[in-house]
Amino acid sequence: MKSDPPVIIVGGGPAGMVAGLLFARAGVPVTILEKHADFLRDFRGDTVHPSTLELFDEIGLLEELLKEPHAAIDTMTLHLLGQQYTIATMKHLPVAARFVAMMPQWDLLDFIAGQGRRYPTFDLRMSTEATGLIYDAGGRVSGVTLASGEVLPAWLVIAADGRRSVLRDAAELPLEDLGAPMDVLWFRVPVPAGMDMPEVALGTIDKGGMVVAIPRGDYWQCAQIIGKGGFAPIEAEGIEAFRQRMIEIAPGLAAGTDAIKSFGDVKLLSVALDRLTRWSRPGLLAIGDAAHAMSPVGGVGINLAVQDAVAAANILAARLAGGADPDPWLARVQARRWKPTVRMQALQRFAHRRIIEPMLRGEITRVPLAVHLLDRIPLLRRIPGRILGLGFGRQHVQSPLAKDFS
Ligand SMILES: Cc1cc2nc3c(=O)[nH]c(=O)nc-3n(C[C@H](O)[C@H](O)[C@H](O)COP(=O)(O)OP(=O)(O)OC[C@H]3O[C@@H](n4cnc5c(N)ncnc54)[C@H](O)[C@@H]3O)c2cc1C
């Protein structure tokens, strides 16, 4: 086996960490570069979907993962114009865990890092930011440059550096921007001490606004959907108007909104929906949001990123472990993941057009027939449950466990 230089994965998000774990598990030397010092950032969602949980089951880690604090949600409800509707169920899915585990992403990533460190070829470097690429004389990507000025040679570079990927730009991969009509305001609303957590739906659309409230024990992680570029007028109206708006849309949050003291407590997250039309060039492969930035709609981005990582490991890990040249196989990863990505992005665009844009214009004044039907016919709810829970083109782990570790 070739052992030097390693596969370099840039980005310790779900895509990069799962890819790193699977490559190391197959005995491939892998170095993951993460620019932050820890995984403790709020902005990437909490949803671990049934198909992702199934992958952990396939590598014998599901039971261990589910020891991490999480809430299990097997039924999705929507609070729309003052009424609660049940719109999706996952109870029927053919997998070991028939629910979405609501788990802060830093817990998931810490867990994967801990599992990765069991393998000697797994090297995770925090506080290490990649800034660009280096090429060999034939134009093949042969490593990365770091913010520290260092240069790291690589056998293969995997760009998993998220929706503002520096590496996909550096590699000059062609990008198709699909546009997104909204941004997200991301903030915490605590449950006052001594109070039971009031009932607040995961998603609420009312009074011309939309709020998502993810329960995290003693606070909700909230997302308010606003029009693209619409933060400046909200800021101009002041924090009190913002708090009142929140209470108007989701009254259950009222008791905790005083804790939002200023706009310093509210982060603006820019939403993007795009995809590379080519995910690789010799020596480099892009996966996850770096290959296709996902909108938060449906909370499916983490799942897609993880599925890309599994596809990459399925196609490349055994070959890399055998010392083969990865370049002839890179395009296969895109070929395997292209249709599932395009389909999911088409659904997100449909939701942007049919739900988000009318909501932002204040035009949702009655409950759509489809919501009534899903609420009344339990069998119908299985369809959105399956799409959200398993996605399209589900991957199973086929990358090997190196003989030394079995
Ligand atoms: C507001 C919002 C809410 C969302 N909520 C959800 C949700 O609830 N569920 C869901 O499934 N999806 C959600 N998504 C989508 C989801 O966040 C992404 O699809 C998913 O995180 C993609 O994973 P990734 O590993 O490809 O990239 P990321 O999670 O973005 O990870 C990329 C990593 O690379 C690191 N990095 C970046 N540049 C460099 C560099 N130059 N050098 C080194 N490291 C670098 C970053 O620090 C980061 O850790 C949401 C998106 C938004 C915008």
Short mmCIF file of C-alpha atoms and ligand atoms in Angstrom, two decimals:
data_model
loop_
_atom_site.label_atom_id
_atom_site.label_comp_id
_atom_site.label_asym_id
_atom_site.label_seq_id
_atom_site.Cartn_x
_atom_site.Cartn_y
_atom_site.Cartn_z
CA MET A 1 0.00 0.00 0.00
CA LYS A 2 1.01 3.58 -0.70
CA SER A 3 1.31 5.51 2.54
CA ASP A 4 2.83 8.85 1.72
CA PRO A 5 1.45 11.38 0.91
CA PRO A 6 -2.03 10.81 2.36
CA VAL A 7 -5.50 11.52 1.02
CA ILE A 8 -6.24 15.05 2.23
CA ILE A 9 -9.84 15.89 3.05
CA VAL A 10 -10.49 19.60 3.46
CA GLY A 11 -13.44 20.27 5.79
CA GLY A 12 -14.51 18.50 8.96
CA GLY A 13 -18.26 18.68 8.34
CA PRO A 14 -20.50 15.61 7.91
CA ALA A 15 -19.13 14.87 4.42
CA GLY A 16 -15.46 15.17 5.35
CA MET A 17 -15.69 13.38 8.68
CA VAL A 18 -17.66 10.39 7.37
CA ALA A 19 -15.34 10.09 4.36
CA GLY A 20 -12.32 10.28 6.71
CA LEU A 21 -13.73 7.58 8.99
CA LEU A 22 -14.50 5.21 6.10
CA PHE A 23 -11.13 5.70 4.38
CA ALA A 24 -9.22 5.20 7.65
CA ARG A 25 -11.35 2.15 8.42
CA ALA A 26 -10.22 0.71 5.08
CA GLY A 27 -6.59 1.35 6.03
CA VAL A 28 -6.10 4.39 3.75
CA PRO A 29 -3.87 7.16 5.20
CA VAL A 30 -6.14 10.18 5.49
CA THR A 31 -5.61 13.68 6.87
CA ILE A 32 -8.67 15.84 7.55
CA LEU A 33 -8.12 19.60 7.76
CA GLU A 34 -10.71 21.63 9.69
CA LYS A 35 -10.26 25.37 9.93
CA HIS A 36 -12.09 25.77 13.24
CA ALA A 37 -10.64 24.75 16.58
CA ASP A 38 -13.72 22.64 17.48
CA PHE A 39 -17.04 21.50 16.05
CA LEU A 40 -18.98 23.81 18.36
CA ARG A 41 -20.73 25.89 15.79
CA ASP A 42 -24.43 26.37 15.56
CA PHE A 43 -25.14 26.81 11.96
CA ARG A 44 -25.43 23.40 10.39
CA GLY A 45 -28.59 21.82 11.69
CA ASP A 46 -29.33 18.92 13.94
CA THR A 47 -30.96 16.28 11.80
CA VAL A 48 -29.49 12.79 11.53
CA HIS A 49 -31.77 10.95 9.16
CA PRO A 50 -32.77 7.27 9.17
CA SER A 51 -30.54 6.53 6.17
CA THR A 52 -27.55 8.09 7.95
CA LEU A 53 -28.35 6.14 11.11
CA GLU A 54 -28.55 3.01 8.96
CA LEU A 55 -24.98 3.60 7.75
CA PHE A 56 -23.78 3.71 11.34
CA ASP A 57 -25.68 0.47 11.88
CA GLU A 58 -23.87 -1.06 8.89
CA ILE A 59 -20.49 -0.31 10.48
CA GLY A 60 -21.62 -1.45 13.93
CA LEU A 61 -21.79 2.00 15.57
CA LEU A 62 -25.51 2.78 15.78
CA GLU A 63 -26.01 1.72 19.39
CA GLU A 64 -22.98 3.75 20.47
CA LEU A 65 -24.09 6.81 18.47
CA LEU A 66 -27.55 6.75 20.00
CA LYS A 67 -25.99 7.04 23.47
CA GLU A 68 -25.33 10.68 22.53
CA PRO A 69 -28.11 12.99 23.74
CA HIS A 70 -30.79 13.25 21.07
CA ALA A 71 -34.53 13.46 20.53
CA ALA A 72 -36.12 10.86 18.23
CA ILE A 73 -38.74 12.26 15.86
CA ASP A 74 -40.69 9.75 13.77
CA THR A 75 -43.60 11.99 12.79
CA MET A 76 -43.39 15.47 11.28
CA THR A 77 -45.94 18.09 12.16
CA LEU A 78 -46.48 21.53 10.71
CA HIS A 79 -48.25 24.38 12.46
CA LEU A 80 -50.01 26.22 9.67
CA LEU A 81 -52.33 29.21 10.11
CA GLY A 82 -53.18 28.31 13.68
CA GLN A 83 -53.69 24.54 13.20
CA GLN A 84 -51.41 21.57 13.70
CA TYR A 85 -51.10 19.09 10.77
CA THR A 86 -49.29 15.78 10.63
CA ILE A 87 -47.56 15.64 7.25
CA ALA A 88 -44.99 12.82 7.33
CA THR A 89 -44.24 9.61 9.18
CA MET A 90 -41.13 7.42 9.23
CA LYS A 91 -42.51 4.63 11.39
CA HIS A 92 -42.73 2.22 8.44
CA LEU A 93 -39.23 2.67 6.98
CA PRO A 94 -37.22 -0.56 6.38
CA VAL A 95 -34.26 0.47 8.55
CA ALA A 96 -32.95 -0.10 12.07
CA ALA A 97 -33.81 3.40 13.34
CA ARG A 98 -37.15 4.68 11.99
CA PHE A 99 -36.74 8.25 13.12
CA VAL A 100 -34.72 11.40 12.69
CA ALA A 101 -32.29 11.76 15.59
CA MET A 102 -32.25 15.45 16.51
CA MET A 103 -28.64 15.69 17.63
CA PRO A 104 -26.51 18.85 17.66
CA GLN A 105 -24.06 18.48 14.83
CA TRP A 106 -21.03 19.00 17.07
CA ASP A 107 -22.01 15.86 19.03
CA LEU A 108 -22.25 13.88 15.79
CA LEU A 109 -18.89 15.18 14.54
CA ASP A 110 -17.17 14.64 17.89
CA PHE A 111 -18.49 11.09 17.86
CA ILE A 112 -17.14 10.43 14.35
CA ALA A 113 -13.78 11.98 15.31
CA GLY A 114 -13.59 9.67 18.34
CA GLN A 115 -14.34 6.62 16.19
CA GLY A 116 -11.85 7.72 13.53
CA ARG A 117 -9.03 8.03 16.06
CA ARG A 118 -9.28 4.29 16.69
CA TYR A 119 -7.59 3.79 13.31
CA PRO A 120 -3.87 4.53 12.98
CA THR A 121 -4.18 6.10 9.51
CA PHE A 122 -6.75 8.71 10.67
CA ASP A 123 -5.26 12.15 11.22
CA LEU A 124 -7.61 15.03 12.10
CA ARG A 125 -5.99 18.48 12.22
CA MET A 126 -8.14 21.19 13.77
CA SER A 127 -7.41 24.93 13.36
CA THR A 128 -5.91 24.15 9.96
CA GLU A 129 -7.25 26.15 7.05
CA ALA A 130 -6.62 25.26 3.42
CA THR A 131 -6.26 28.25 1.13
CA GLY A 132 -5.55 26.75 -2.28
CA LEU A 133 -4.16 23.93 -4.38
CA ILE A 134 -0.83 22.95 -5.82
CA TYR A 135 -0.36 21.11 -9.10
CA ASP A 136 2.28 18.84 -10.55
CA ALA A 137 3.95 19.49 -13.87
CA GLY A 138 1.14 17.65 -15.68
CA GLY A 139 -1.57 19.90 -14.15
CA ARG A 140 -2.76 17.24 -11.69
CA VAL A 141 -3.75 18.50 -8.22
CA SER A 142 -0.98 17.31 -5.94
CA GLY A 143 -1.67 19.01 -2.61
CA VAL A 144 -3.02 21.99 -0.70
CA THR A 145 -1.63 25.25 0.59
CA LEU A 146 -2.47 26.28 4.16
CA ALA A 147 -3.16 29.66 5.79
CA SER A 148 -0.01 29.05 7.84
CA GLY A 149 2.00 29.14 4.62
CA GLU A 150 2.71 25.41 4.76
CA VAL A 151 2.21 23.18 1.71
CA LEU A 152 0.83 19.65 2.18
CA PRO A 153 1.31 17.16 -0.64
CA ALA A 154 -1.64 14.83 -1.25
CA TRP A 155 -2.27 11.60 -3.05
CA LEU A 156 -5.84 12.81 -3.61
CA VAL A 157 -7.57 15.98 -2.35
CA ILE A 158 -11.22 15.72 -1.33
CA ALA A 159 -12.92 19.12 -1.15
CA ALA A 160 -15.55 18.84 1.59
CA ASP A 161 -15.29 22.47 2.63
CA GLY A 162 -18.97 23.31 2.43
CA ARG A 163 -21.12 25.76 0.58
CA ARG A 164 -18.50 28.49 0.38
CA SER A 165 -15.82 26.08 -0.78
CA VAL A 166 -12.48 27.72 -1.49
CA LEU A 167 -11.18 24.57 -3.14
CA ARG A 168 -13.90 24.21 -5.72
CA ASP A 169 -13.08 27.76 -6.84
CA ALA A 170 -9.36 27.05 -6.82
CA ALA A 171 -9.97 23.92 -8.92
CA GLU A 172 -12.06 25.98 -11.36
CA LEU A 173 -14.90 23.48 -11.35
CA PRO A 174 -17.99 24.74 -13.22
CA LEU A 175 -20.78 25.99 -10.92
CA GLU A 176 -24.50 26.22 -11.67
CA ASP A 177 -26.24 28.65 -9.30
CA LEU A 178 -29.89 27.67 -8.83
CA GLY A 179 -30.73 30.66 -6.60
CA ALA A 180 -32.48 30.73 -3.24
CA PRO A 181 -35.16 33.25 -2.28
CA MET A 182 -34.37 33.34 1.41
CA ASP A 183 -31.84 33.76 4.18
CA VAL A 184 -32.10 32.45 7.72
CA LEU A 185 -31.84 34.19 11.08
CA TRP A 186 -30.43 31.71 13.59
CA PHE A 187 -30.81 32.29 17.34
CA ARG A 188 -31.53 30.60 20.65
CA VAL A 189 -34.64 31.01 22.75
CA PRO A 190 -34.12 29.59 26.25
CA VAL A 191 -36.83 27.93 28.34
CA PRO A 192 -36.97 29.98 31.57
CA ALA A 193 -35.63 28.09 34.62
CA GLY A 194 -38.25 25.99 36.40
CA MET A 195 -40.60 25.98 33.41
CA ASP A 196 -41.54 22.89 31.41
CA MET A 197 -40.73 23.24 27.72
CA PRO A 198 -43.94 24.61 26.15
CA GLU A 199 -45.24 22.82 23.05
CA VAL A 200 -43.85 24.49 19.94
CA ALA A 201 -44.15 22.81 16.53
CA LEU A 202 -40.90 22.06 14.70
CA GLY A 203 -42.15 24.22 11.86
CA THR A 204 -44.65 27.08 12.12
CA ILE A 205 -46.02 29.13 9.22
CA ASP A 206 -48.34 31.88 10.34
CA LYS A 207 -48.92 35.63 10.13
CA GLY A 208 -46.83 35.83 6.96
CA GLY A 209 -43.74 34.34 8.61
CA MET A 210 -42.01 31.03 9.25
CA VAL A 211 -40.09 29.80 12.28
CA VAL A 212 -38.39 26.45 12.83
CA ALA A 213 -37.79 25.59 16.51
CA ILE A 214 -35.46 22.66 17.26
CA PRO A 215 -35.80 21.54 20.90
CA ARG A 216 -32.39 21.15 22.60
CA GLY A 217 -33.27 20.40 26.23
CA ASP A 218 -33.33 23.80 27.88
CA TYR A 219 -33.54 25.96 24.77
CA TRP A 220 -34.86 26.00 21.23
CA GLN A 221 -32.48 26.50 18.39
CA CYS A 222 -34.61 28.71 16.17
CA ALA A 223 -34.49 29.65 12.52
CA GLN A 224 -36.61 32.44 11.13
CA ILE A 225 -36.91 32.48 7.36
CA ILE A 226 -36.55 35.93 5.81
CA GLY A 227 -36.37 37.18 2.22
CA LYS A 228 -32.93 37.14 0.57
CA GLY A 229 -31.10 40.28 1.65
CA GLY A 230 -33.96 41.20 4.02
CA PHE A 231 -31.97 41.54 7.25
CA ALA A 232 -31.17 45.28 7.04
CA PRO A 233 -34.82 46.47 7.40
CA ILE A 234 -35.36 44.00 10.28
CA GLU A 235 -32.30 45.39 12.05
CA ALA A 236 -33.48 48.94 11.39
CA GLU A 237 -36.81 48.20 13.16
CA GLY A 238 -34.93 47.17 16.28
CA ILE A 239 -34.72 44.11 18.53
CA GLU A 240 -38.05 44.65 20.28
CA ALA A 241 -39.92 44.55 16.96
CA PHE A 242 -38.00 41.35 16.11
CA ARG A 243 -39.00 39.74 19.43
CA GLN A 244 -42.65 40.72 18.96
CA ARG A 245 -42.65 39.29 15.45
CA MET A 246 -41.33 36.00 16.81
CA ILE A 247 -44.10 35.82 19.39
CA GLU A 248 -46.70 36.67 16.74
CA ILE A 249 -45.58 33.75 14.56
CA ALA A 250 -44.87 31.18 17.33
CA PRO A 251 -46.54 32.25 20.61
CA GLY A 252 -45.08 29.22 22.44
CA LEU A 253 -41.65 30.91 22.34
CA ALA A 254 -42.90 34.02 24.19
CA ALA A 255 -41.47 33.22 27.63
CA GLY A 256 -37.88 33.05 26.37
CA THR A 257 -37.60 35.79 23.75
CA ASP A 258 -36.40 38.41 26.32
CA ALA A 259 -33.08 36.56 26.29
CA ILE A 260 -32.48 37.91 22.78
CA LYS A 261 -30.92 41.16 23.93
CA SER A 262 -29.56 42.51 20.67
CA PHE A 263 -28.85 41.52 17.10
CA GLY A 264 -25.52 40.27 18.42
CA ASP A 265 -27.56 37.23 19.57
CA VAL A 266 -28.95 36.69 16.05
CA LYS A 267 -26.81 35.26 13.26
CA LEU A 268 -27.57 35.87 9.61
CA LEU A 269 -27.04 32.72 7.55
CA SER A 270 -26.97 33.07 3.82
CA VAL A 271 -28.78 30.27 2.02
CA ALA A 272 -27.44 28.97 -1.29
CA LEU A 273 -28.66 26.34 -3.71
CA ASP A 274 -26.15 25.39 -6.37
CA ARG A 275 -24.18 22.51 -7.85
CA LEU A 276 -21.00 21.85 -9.71
CA THR A 277 -21.66 20.35 -13.11
CA ARG A 278 -18.29 18.56 -12.78
CA TRP A 279 -17.24 17.34 -9.33
CA SER A 280 -13.68 16.29 -10.08
CA ARG A 281 -10.47 16.92 -11.96
CA PRO A 282 -7.31 14.82 -11.81
CA GLY A 283 -6.22 14.67 -8.18
CA LEU A 284 -9.34 16.30 -6.71
CA LEU A 285 -12.93 15.34 -5.89
CA ALA A 286 -15.64 17.60 -4.41
CA ILE A 287 -18.40 16.14 -2.19
CA GLY A 288 -21.18 17.42 0.08
CA ASP A 289 -22.14 21.10 -0.03
CA ALA A 290 -18.87 21.86 -1.83
CA ALA A 291 -20.27 19.88 -4.78
CA HIS A 292 -23.92 20.95 -4.27
CA ALA A 293 -24.94 23.51 -1.66
CA MET A 294 -28.31 22.54 -0.20
CA SER A 295 -31.06 24.79 1.12
CA PRO A 296 -32.21 24.06 4.69
CA VAL A 297 -35.65 23.06 3.33
CA GLY A 298 -36.48 19.54 4.53
CA GLY A 299 -33.27 19.36 6.57
CA VAL A 300 -31.71 16.96 4.06
CA GLY A 301 -28.28 18.52 3.39
CA ILE A 302 -26.42 16.54 6.05
CA ASN A 303 -27.87 13.33 4.72
CA LEU A 304 -26.82 14.10 1.15
CA ALA A 305 -23.33 15.06 2.29
CA VAL A 306 -22.97 11.77 4.19
CA GLN A 307 -24.29 9.74 1.24
CA ASP A 308 -21.68 11.38 -1.02
CA ALA A 309 -18.98 10.41 1.48
CA VAL A 310 -20.18 6.80 1.48
CA ALA A 311 -20.28 6.69 -2.32
CA ALA A 312 -16.74 8.12 -2.46
CA ALA A 313 -15.48 5.50 -0.01
CA ASN A 314 -17.35 2.68 -1.78
CA ILE A 315 -15.77 3.59 -5.10
CA LEU A 316 -12.30 4.64 -3.96
CA ALA A 317 -11.31 3.19 -0.58
CA ALA A 318 -10.43 -0.37 -1.61
CA ARG A 319 -8.63 0.91 -4.72
CA LEU A 320 -6.64 3.45 -2.69
CA ALA A 321 -5.85 0.81 -0.07
CA GLY A 322 -4.47 -1.30 -2.93
CA GLY A 323 -2.30 1.61 -4.12
CA ALA A 324 -4.29 2.28 -7.31
CA ASP A 325 -4.43 5.61 -9.12
CA PRO A 326 -7.77 7.18 -8.04
CA ASP A 327 -8.15 9.51 -11.05
CA PRO A 328 -9.96 7.12 -13.44
CA TRP A 329 -12.59 6.51 -10.74
CA LEU A 330 -13.36 10.04 -9.55
CA ALA A 331 -16.12 10.75 -12.10
CA ARG A 332 -17.96 7.64 -10.89
CA VAL A 333 -18.69 9.32 -7.59
CA GLN A 334 -20.53 12.14 -9.35
CA ALA A 335 -22.26 9.65 -11.66
CA ARG A 336 -23.61 7.78 -8.64
CA ARG A 337 -24.71 10.88 -6.72
CA TRP A 338 -25.87 13.18 -9.53
CA LYS A 339 -29.49 12.03 -9.91
CA PRO A 340 -30.21 11.92 -6.14
CA THR A 341 -28.77 15.45 -5.85
CA VAL A 342 -30.69 16.86 -8.80
CA ARG A 343 -33.94 15.31 -7.57
CA MET A 344 -33.56 16.62 -4.04
CA GLN A 345 -32.62 20.08 -5.28
CA ALA A 346 -35.67 20.02 -7.59
CA LEU A 347 -37.85 19.32 -4.54
CA GLN A 348 -36.18 22.15 -2.64
CA ARG A 349 -36.77 24.54 -5.55
CA PHE A 350 -40.39 23.44 -5.71
CA ALA A 351 -40.74 24.20 -1.97
CA HIS A 352 -39.02 27.59 -2.49
CA ARG A 353 -41.52 28.49 -5.21
CA ARG A 354 -44.68 27.01 -3.72
CA ILE A 355 -44.18 27.58 0.02
CA ILE A 356 -41.30 29.94 0.87
CA GLU A 357 -41.89 32.65 -1.74
CA PRO A 358 -45.70 32.90 -1.17
CA MET A 359 -45.05 32.83 2.60
CA LEU A 360 -42.57 35.71 2.28
CA ARG A 361 -45.12 37.68 0.24
CA GLY A 362 -47.74 37.00 2.93
CA GLU A 363 -49.85 35.08 0.42
CA ILE A 364 -50.40 31.86 2.37
CA THR A 365 -53.95 32.50 3.53
CA ARG A 366 -55.36 28.99 3.35
CA VAL A 367 -54.11 25.50 3.99
CA PRO A 368 -53.15 23.68 0.75
CA LEU A 369 -55.20 20.60 -0.16
CA ALA A 370 -52.07 18.41 -0.03
CA VAL A 371 -51.55 19.30 3.66
CA HIS A 372 -55.19 18.38 4.45
CA LEU A 373 -54.82 15.08 2.59
CA LEU A 374 -51.58 14.15 4.37
CA ASP A 375 -53.11 15.02 7.71
CA ARG A 376 -56.24 12.91 7.07
CA ILE A 377 -54.76 9.88 5.31
CA PRO A 378 -52.01 8.20 7.38
CA LEU A 379 -50.89 5.97 4.48
CA LEU A 380 -50.15 9.04 2.34
CA ARG A 381 -47.80 10.43 5.00
CA ARG A 382 -45.45 7.56 4.32
CA ILE A 383 -44.44 9.11 0.98
CA PRO A 384 -42.89 12.36 2.33
CA GLY A 385 -41.58 10.30 5.27
CA ARG A 386 -39.70 8.04 2.89
CA ILE A 387 -38.31 10.87 0.77
CA LEU A 388 -37.17 12.86 3.81
CA GLY A 389 -35.97 9.84 5.76
CA LEU A 390 -34.11 7.90 3.09
CA GLY A 391 -33.60 10.42 0.28
CA PHE A 392 -32.97 9.15 -3.24
CA GLY A 393 -30.33 6.66 -4.39
CA ARG A 394 -29.51 5.42 -0.90
CA GLN A 395 -25.94 4.17 -0.39
CA HIS A 396 -24.85 1.21 1.74
CA VAL A 397 -21.36 0.92 3.15
CA GLN A 398 -19.32 -1.36 0.86
CA SER A 399 -15.89 0.06 1.62
CA PRO A 400 -13.80 -2.57 3.41
CA LEU A 401 -12.69 -2.84 7.01
CA ALA A 402 -8.92 -3.35 6.77
CA LYS A 403 -7.87 -6.87 7.80
CA ASP A 404 -5.75 -5.47 10.65
CA PHE A 405 -8.89 -4.04 12.29
CA SER A 406 -11.38 -6.87 11.84
C1 LIG B 1 -29.33 27.82 8.03
C2 LIG B 1 -29.13 26.41 7.60
C3 LIG B 1 -29.69 25.38 8.33
C4 LIG B 1 -29.54 24.06 7.93
N1 LIG B 1 -30.16 23.09 8.64
C5 LIG B 1 -30.02 21.80 8.24
C6 LIG B 1 -30.64 20.74 8.98
O1 LIG B 1 -31.29 20.92 10.01
N2 LIG B 1 -30.45 19.46 8.52
C7 LIG B 1 -29.72 19.20 7.39
O2 LIG B 1 -29.60 18.02 7.02
N3 LIG B 1 -29.13 20.18 6.71
C8 LIG B 1 -29.25 21.47 7.10
N4 LIG B 1 -28.65 22.45 6.38
C9 LIG B 1 -27.76 22.07 5.25
C10 LIG B 1 -26.48 21.47 5.86
O3 LIG B 1 -25.94 22.39 6.79
C11 LIG B 1 -25.44 21.16 4.80
O4 LIG B 1 -26.02 20.59 3.66
C12 LIG B 1 -24.37 20.18 5.37
O5 LIG B 1 -23.80 20.73 6.53
C13 LIG B 1 -23.30 19.91 4.34
O6 LIG B 1 -22.24 19.18 4.96
P1 LIG B 1 -20.75 19.33 4.42
O7 LIG B 1 -19.91 18.45 5.26
O8 LIG B 1 -20.72 19.18 2.97
O9 LIG B 1 -20.38 20.87 4.68
P2 LIG B 1 -20.32 21.70 6.04
O10 LIG B 1 -21.21 21.14 7.06
O11 LIG B 1 -20.50 23.13 5.65
O12 LIG B 1 -18.83 21.48 6.53
C14 LIG B 1 -17.74 22.09 5.89
C15 LIG B 1 -16.60 22.15 6.88
O13 LIG B 1 -15.44 22.62 6.21
C16 LIG B 1 -14.77 23.56 7.05
N5 LIG B 1 -14.02 24.42 6.14
C17 LIG B 1 -14.52 25.32 5.25
N6 LIG B 1 -13.52 25.87 4.56
C18 LIG B 1 -12.37 25.32 5.02
C19 LIG B 1 -11.01 25.49 4.67
N7 LIG B 1 -10.64 26.35 3.71
N8 LIG B 1 -10.08 24.77 5.33
C20 LIG B 1 -10.43 23.88 6.30
N9 LIG B 1 -11.73 23.69 6.67
C21 LIG B 1 -12.68 24.39 6.02
C22 LIG B 1 -15.90 24.27 7.77
O14 LIG B 1 -15.45 24.89 8.95
C23 LIG B 1 -16.85 23.12 8.03
O15 LIG B 1 -16.56 22.47 9.25
C24 LIG B 1 -28.78 23.77 6.76
C25 LIG B 1 -28.19 24.80 6.02
C26 LIG B 1 -28.37 26.11 6.43
C27 LIG B 1 -27.76 27.21 5.59
#
